[in-house]
Amino acid sequence: MVVRVGVVIGKMIGGGVESVVMNYYRHIDRSQIQFDFICDEDSTDIPRKEIEDLGGQVILVPPYQKIGSYSKELYRIFKENKYKIVHSHINTLSVFPLSVAKLARVPIRIAHSHSTTNNSEMLKNLLKLILRPTAKWSANEYFTCSILAGKWLFGESTYDSGNVFLMNNAIDVEKFKFNANQRAEKRKELDIGENTLVIGHIGRFVEQKNHKFLLEIFAELIKLKPDAILILAGQGPLENDICKKIKSLGIESSVKLLGQVSDVTFLYQTIDVFLLPSLYEGLPVVGVESQASGVLTVLSTAITEETKIIDSTFFMSLEESPEIWANQIYKSVNGIYRKDVSEEVRDNHFDIKYEANLLTEKYLSLLGKID
């Protein structure tokens, strides 16, 4: 019998969490486990056709901001579908759907930590800090994408006791490994020269991703390498602010804004450096993808060191100036030789084909405890 898991995803807007969940869904043993994606009705990027083609369902609910109607509809869905597992991926907000799941007598209620926090987003993180103590109120199973994220949400003692399951932000390794032909094709499509230095970033235009600092780094870098190009893929509420920043720095001719990109695999082939100066992360799947493509990956020290997979990847402090970041990137990119790093990725447990089997086994093990 196939077990259907109620996967609470929140708003599907093309972010990293959705990418992780879809990666697992594509590779999990769907003859045993199926996902029902429970999404806010104001989601903007639901891959409905793919989900349904794979045998899953998309169930829309009122946005969680409408807590009354949200909770009422969730209760109806949980009762009607008789889920044995509800797996919530909305971090500290998981207290809301999992409280409803508890009322509906769902036996396995998983809270999943995908992120941490940072002092620079005070209003947003105030809510996170208020809700953090509720993480274990209604959940009875705890999952995380990294040790750092797990300890942040569930506490060090809970993590150290072995009560948090580490579900790595795994990827399809074969899909992302370096391909010289794809690199040449994509560069031609984007009108980028073969030897042009290309810096890349993939991420939503939100405060967390620190685009303004990234642009300041790039503005310093083109002083060293005037023909360098910056590619930004993504969209979000700060897009207009970012466009204004590009203009104020006078770098419009050197920046390519690609918007939301449905298939980022070719983009990683195109770039030479992946730059992620985030204010905080759980464990960024884009950082895994870039390294799997053999790209020089530069991360802020606000990101967990667990993200590092290959030797060339390095971290820099956000306390350092954009000029220092630019100088270090310029020095580091020389001598980097792109190669197949698939084995390193697999050795660090980021191969989705293996990790999805572990998730199947974990679900079945949890179900075995209640039978």
PDB file of N, CA, C and O in Angstrom, residues 232-270:
ATOM      1  N   LEU A 232      22.555  37.604 -12.438  1.00  0.00           N
ATOM      2  CA  LEU A 232      21.653  37.425 -11.306  1.00  0.00           C
ATOM      3  C   LEU A 232      20.396  36.709 -11.791  1.00  0.00           C
ATOM      4  O   LEU A 232      19.713  37.181 -12.701  1.00  0.00           O
ATOM      5  N   ALA A 233      20.105  35.574 -11.193  1.00  0.00           N
ATOM      6  CA  ALA A 233      18.887  34.824 -11.529  1.00  0.00           C
ATOM      7  C   ALA A 233      17.982  34.809 -10.311  1.00  0.00           C
ATOM      8  O   ALA A 233      18.416  34.437  -9.213  1.00  0.00           O
ATOM      9  N   GLY A 234      16.743  35.205 -10.498  1.00  0.00           N
ATOM     10  CA  GLY A 234      15.791  35.221  -9.397  1.00  0.00           C
ATOM     11  C   GLY A 234      14.836  36.389  -9.510  1.00  0.00           C
ATOM     12  O   GLY A 234      14.933  37.215 -10.432  1.00  0.00           O
ATOM     13  N   GLN A 235      13.917  36.438  -8.581  1.00  0.00           N
ATOM     14  CA  GLN A 235      12.975  37.545  -8.504  1.00  0.00           C
ATOM     15  C   GLN A 235      12.582  37.709  -7.042  1.00  0.00           C
ATOM     16  O   GLN A 235      12.952  36.893  -6.210  1.00  0.00           O
ATOM     17  N   GLY A 236      11.842  38.763  -6.742  1.00  0.00           N
ATOM     18  CA  GLY A 236      11.435  38.955  -5.358  1.00  0.00           C
ATOM     19  C   GLY A 236      11.103  40.394  -5.061  1.00  0.00           C
ATOM     20  O   GLY A 236      11.235  41.284  -5.924  1.00  0.00           O
ATOM     21  N   PRO A 237      10.689  40.680  -3.835  1.00  0.00           N
ATOM     22  CA  PRO A 237      10.190  42.011  -3.480  1.00  0.00           C
ATOM     23  C   PRO A 237      11.213  43.129  -3.556  1.00  0.00           C
ATOM     24  O   PRO A 237      10.839  44.296  -3.666  1.00  0.00           O
ATOM     25  N   LEU A 238      12.502  42.809  -3.502  1.00  0.00           N
ATOM     26  CA  LEU A 238      13.536  43.859  -3.530  1.00  0.00           C
ATOM     27  C   LEU A 238      14.106  44.096  -4.924  1.00  0.00           C
ATOM     28  O   LEU A 238      15.124  44.781  -5.065  1.00  0.00           O
ATOM     29  N   GLU A 239      13.456  43.586  -5.934  1.00  0.00           N
ATOM     30  CA  GLU A 239      14.002  43.687  -7.288  1.00  0.00           C
ATOM     31  C   GLU A 239      14.202  45.133  -7.726  1.00  0.00           C
ATOM     32  O   GLU A 239      15.244  45.481  -8.302  1.00  0.00           O
ATOM     33  N   ASN A 240      13.245  46.001  -7.451  1.00  0.00           N
ATOM     34  CA  ASN A 240      13.384  47.413  -7.838  1.00  0.00           C
ATOM     35  C   ASN A 240      14.538  48.075  -7.106  1.00  0.00           C
ATOM     36  O   ASN A 240      15.293  48.866  -7.701  1.00  0.00           O
ATOM     37  N   ASP A 241      14.693  47.762  -5.828  1.00  0.00           N
ATOM     38  CA  ASP A 241      15.807  48.324  -5.052  1.00  0.00           C
ATOM     39  C   ASP A 241      17.146  47.871  -5.625  1.00  0.00           C
ATOM     40  O   ASP A 241      18.111  48.648  -5.682  1.00  0.00           O
ATOM     41  N   ILE A 242      17.213  46.628  -6.045  1.00  0.00           N
ATOM     42  CA  ILE A 242      18.448  46.090  -6.602  1.00  0.00           C
ATOM     43  C   ILE A 242      18.762  46.755  -7.942  1.00  0.00           C
ATOM     44  O   ILE A 242      19.928  47.092  -8.224  1.00  0.00           O
ATOM     45  N   CYS A 243      17.743  46.985  -8.745  1.00  0.00           N
ATOM     46  CA  CYS A 243      17.953  47.682 -10.029  1.00  0.00           C
ATOM     47  C   CYS A 243      18.471  49.097  -9.804  1.00  0.00           C
ATOM     48  O   CYS A 243      19.349  49.583 -10.538  1.00  0.00           O
ATOM     49  N   LYS A 244      17.942  49.757  -8.789  1.00  0.00           N
ATOM     50  CA  LYS A 244      18.412  51.114  -8.453  1.00  0.00           C
ATOM     51  C   LYS A 244      19.868  51.090  -7.994  1.00  0.00           C
ATOM     52  O   LYS A 244      20.652  51.976  -8.323  1.00  0.00           O
ATOM     53  N   LYS A 245      20.211  50.060  -7.229  1.00  0.00           N
ATOM     54  CA  LYS A 245      21.595  49.928  -6.743  1.00  0.00           C
ATOM     55  C   LYS A 245      22.555  49.694  -7.914  1.00  0.00           C
ATOM     56  O   LYS A 245      23.652  50.277  -7.953  1.00  0.00           O
ATOM     57  N   ILE A 246      22.147  48.877  -8.870  1.00  0.00           N
ATOM     58  CA  ILE A 246      22.968  48.623 -10.059  1.00  0.00           C
ATOM     59  C   ILE A 246      23.231  49.934 -10.793  1.00  0.00           C
ATOM     60  O   ILE A 246      24.359  50.231 -11.203  1.00  0.00           O
ATOM     61  N   LYS A 247      22.189  50.725 -10.935  1.00  0.00           N
ATOM     62  CA  LYS A 247      22.311  52.012 -11.643  1.00  0.00           C
ATOM     63  C   LYS A 247      23.199  52.980 -10.876  1.00  0.00           C
ATOM     64  O   LYS A 247      24.048  53.663 -11.460  1.00  0.00           O
ATOM     65  N   SER A 248      23.023  53.037  -9.562  1.00  0.00           N
ATOM     66  CA  SER A 248      23.814  53.978  -8.763  1.00  0.00           C
ATOM     67  C   SER A 248      25.300  53.636  -8.774  1.00  0.00           C
ATOM     68  O   SER A 248      26.159  54.524  -8.652  1.00  0.00           O
ATOM     69  N   LEU A 249      25.616  52.353  -8.933  1.00  0.00           N
ATOM     70  CA  LEU A 249      27.016  51.920  -9.004  1.00  0.00           C
ATOM     71  C   LEU A 249      27.587  52.054 -10.415  1.00  0.00           C
ATOM     72  O   LEU A 249      28.787  51.871 -10.618  1.00  0.00           O
ATOM     73  N   GLY A 250      26.732  52.353 -11.373  1.00  0.00           N
ATOM     74  CA  GLY A 250      27.183  52.528 -12.750  1.00  0.00           C
ATOM     75  C   GLY A 250      27.646  51.245 -13.413  1.00  0.00           C
ATOM     76  O   GLY A 250      28.551  51.268 -14.260  1.00  0.00           O
ATOM     77  N   ILE A 251      27.013  50.127 -13.073  1.00  0.00           N
ATOM     78  CA  ILE A 251      27.468  48.835 -13.609  1.00  0.00           C
ATOM     79  C   ILE A 251      26.392  48.164 -14.477  1.00  0.00           C
ATOM     80  O   ILE A 251      26.442  46.952 -14.704  1.00  0.00           O
ATOM     81  N   GLU A 252      25.429  48.961 -14.972  1.00  0.00           N
ATOM     82  CA  GLU A 252      24.317  48.390 -15.742  1.00  0.00           C
ATOM     83  C   GLU A 252      24.794  47.535 -16.916  1.00  0.00           C
ATOM     84  O   GLU A 252      24.217  46.474 -17.192  1.00  0.00           O
ATOM     85  N   SER A 253      25.819  47.977 -17.608  1.00  0.00           N
ATOM     86  CA  SER A 253      26.264  47.260 -18.812  1.00  0.00           C
ATOM     87  C   SER A 253      26.971  45.944 -18.490  1.00  0.00           C
ATOM     88  O   SER A 253      27.199  45.118 -19.384  1.00  0.00           O
ATOM     89  N   SER A 254      27.291  45.740 -17.221  1.00  0.00           N
ATOM     90  CA  SER A 254      28.026  44.531 -16.827  1.00  0.00           C
ATOM     91  C   SER A 254      27.170  43.533 -16.053  1.00  0.00           C
ATOM     92  O   SER A 254      27.678  42.503 -15.613  1.00  0.00           O
ATOM     93  N   VAL A 255      25.881  43.836 -15.886  1.00  0.00           N
ATOM     94  CA  VAL A 255      24.998  42.962 -15.097  1.00  0.00           C
ATOM     95  C   VAL A 255      23.865  42.435 -15.979  1.00  0.00           C
ATOM     96  O   VAL A 255      23.216  43.207 -16.690  1.00  0.00           O
ATOM     97  N   LYS A 256      23.654  41.134 -15.928  1.00  0.00           N
ATOM     98  CA  LYS A 256      22.542  40.510 -16.651  1.00  0.00           C
ATOM     99  C   LYS A 256      21.524  39.987 -15.634  1.00  0.00           C
ATOM    100  O   LYS A 256      21.846  39.149 -14.794  1.00  0.00           O
ATOM    101  N   LEU A 257      20.298  40.521 -15.701  1.00  0.00           N
ATOM    102  CA  LEU A 257      19.210  40.079 -14.841  1.00  0.00           C
ATOM    103  C   LEU A 257      18.357  39.079 -15.618  1.00  0.00           C
ATOM    104  O   LEU A 257      17.690  39.445 -16.582  1.00  0.00           O
ATOM    105  N   LEU A 258      18.366  37.828 -15.202  1.00  0.00           N
ATOM    106  CA  LEU A 258      17.685  36.779 -15.960  1.00  0.00           C
ATOM    107  C   LEU A 258      16.272  36.486 -15.459  1.00  0.00           C
ATOM    108  O   LEU A 258      15.543  35.736 -16.109  1.00  0.00           O
ATOM    109  N   GLY A 259      15.888  37.058 -14.316  1.00  0.00           N
ATOM    110  CA  GLY A 259      14.584  36.735 -13.759  1.00  0.00           C
ATOM    111  C   GLY A 259      14.572  35.316 -13.214  1.00  0.00           C
ATOM    112  O   GLY A 259      15.614  34.718 -12.951  1.00  0.00           O
ATOM    113  N   GLN A 260      13.361  34.767 -13.051  1.00  0.00           N
ATOM    114  CA  GLN A 260      13.238  33.403 -12.548  1.00  0.00           C
ATOM    115  C   GLN A 260      13.654  32.416 -13.636  1.00  0.00           C
ATOM    116  O   GLN A 260      13.149  32.460 -14.752  1.00  0.00           O
ATOM    117  N   VAL A 261      14.593  31.539 -13.303  1.00  0.00           N
ATOM    118  CA  VAL A 261      15.112  30.560 -14.258  1.00  0.00           C
ATOM    119  C   VAL A 261      14.606  29.180 -13.865  1.00  0.00           C
ATOM    120  O   VAL A 261      14.825  28.722 -12.733  1.00  0.00           O
ATOM    121  N   SER A 262      13.912  28.511 -14.778  1.00  0.00           N
ATOM    122  CA  SER A 262      13.315  27.207 -14.450  1.00  0.00           C
ATOM    123  C   SER A 262      14.356  26.098 -14.379  1.00  0.00           C
ATOM    124  O   SER A 262      14.234  25.174 -13.581  1.00  0.00           O
ATOM    125  N   ASP A 263      15.391  26.168 -15.196  1.00  0.00           N
ATOM    126  CA  ASP A 263      16.442  25.154 -15.197  1.00  0.00           C
ATOM    127  C   ASP A 263      17.789  25.840 -14.997  1.00  0.00           C
ATOM    128  O   ASP A 263      18.322  26.470 -15.915  1.00  0.00           O
ATOM    129  N   VAL A 264      18.319  25.743 -13.779  1.00  0.00           N
ATOM    130  CA  VAL A 264      19.558  26.463 -13.453  1.00  0.00           C
ATOM    131  C   VAL A 264      20.809  25.662 -13.802  1.00  0.00           C
ATOM    132  O   VAL A 264      21.920  26.183 -13.681  1.00  0.00           O
ATOM    133  N   THR A 265      20.662  24.421 -14.217  1.00  0.00           N
ATOM    134  CA  THR A 265      21.840  23.585 -14.454  1.00  0.00           C
ATOM    135  C   THR A 265      22.779  24.198 -15.488  1.00  0.00           C
ATOM    136  O   THR A 265      24.004  24.177 -15.310  1.00  0.00           O
ATOM    137  N   PHE A 266      22.222  24.752 -16.569  1.00  0.00           N
ATOM    138  CA  PHE A 266      23.048  25.359 -17.604  1.00  0.00           C
ATOM    139  C   PHE A 266      23.742  26.620 -17.092  1.00  0.00           C
ATOM    140  O   PHE A 266      24.848  26.949 -17.510  1.00  0.00           O
ATOM    141  N   LEU A 267      23.079  27.306 -16.167  1.00  0.00           N
ATOM    142  CA  LEU A 267      23.646  28.545 -15.655  1.00  0.00           C
ATOM    143  C   LEU A 267      24.929  28.290 -14.871  1.00  0.00           C
ATOM    144  O   LEU A 267      25.910  29.036 -14.985  1.00  0.00           O
ATOM    145  N   TYR A 268      24.948  27.226 -14.100  1.00  0.00           N
ATOM    146  CA  TYR A 268      26.167  26.892 -13.355  1.00  0.00           C
ATOM    147  C   TYR A 268      27.324  26.566 -14.300  1.00  0.00           C
ATOM    148  O   TYR A 268      28.490  26.836 -13.976  1.00  0.00           O
ATOM    149  N   GLN A 269      27.007  25.969 -15.433  1.00  0.00           N
ATOM    150  CA  GLN A 269      28.059  25.681 -16.405  1.00  0.00           C
ATOM    151  C   GLN A 269      28.666  26.974 -16.945  1.00  0.00           C
ATOM    152  O   GLN A 269      29.854  27.034 -17.268  1.00  0.00           O
ATOM    153  N   THR A 270      27.856  28.015 -17.025  1.00  0.00           N
ATOM    154  CA  THR A 270      28.248  29.277 -17.656  1.00  0.00           C
ATOM    155  C   THR A 270      29.208  30.095 -16.808  1.00  0.00           C
ATOM    156  O   THR A 270      30.123  30.736 -17.321  1.00  0.00           O
TER     157      THR A 270
END
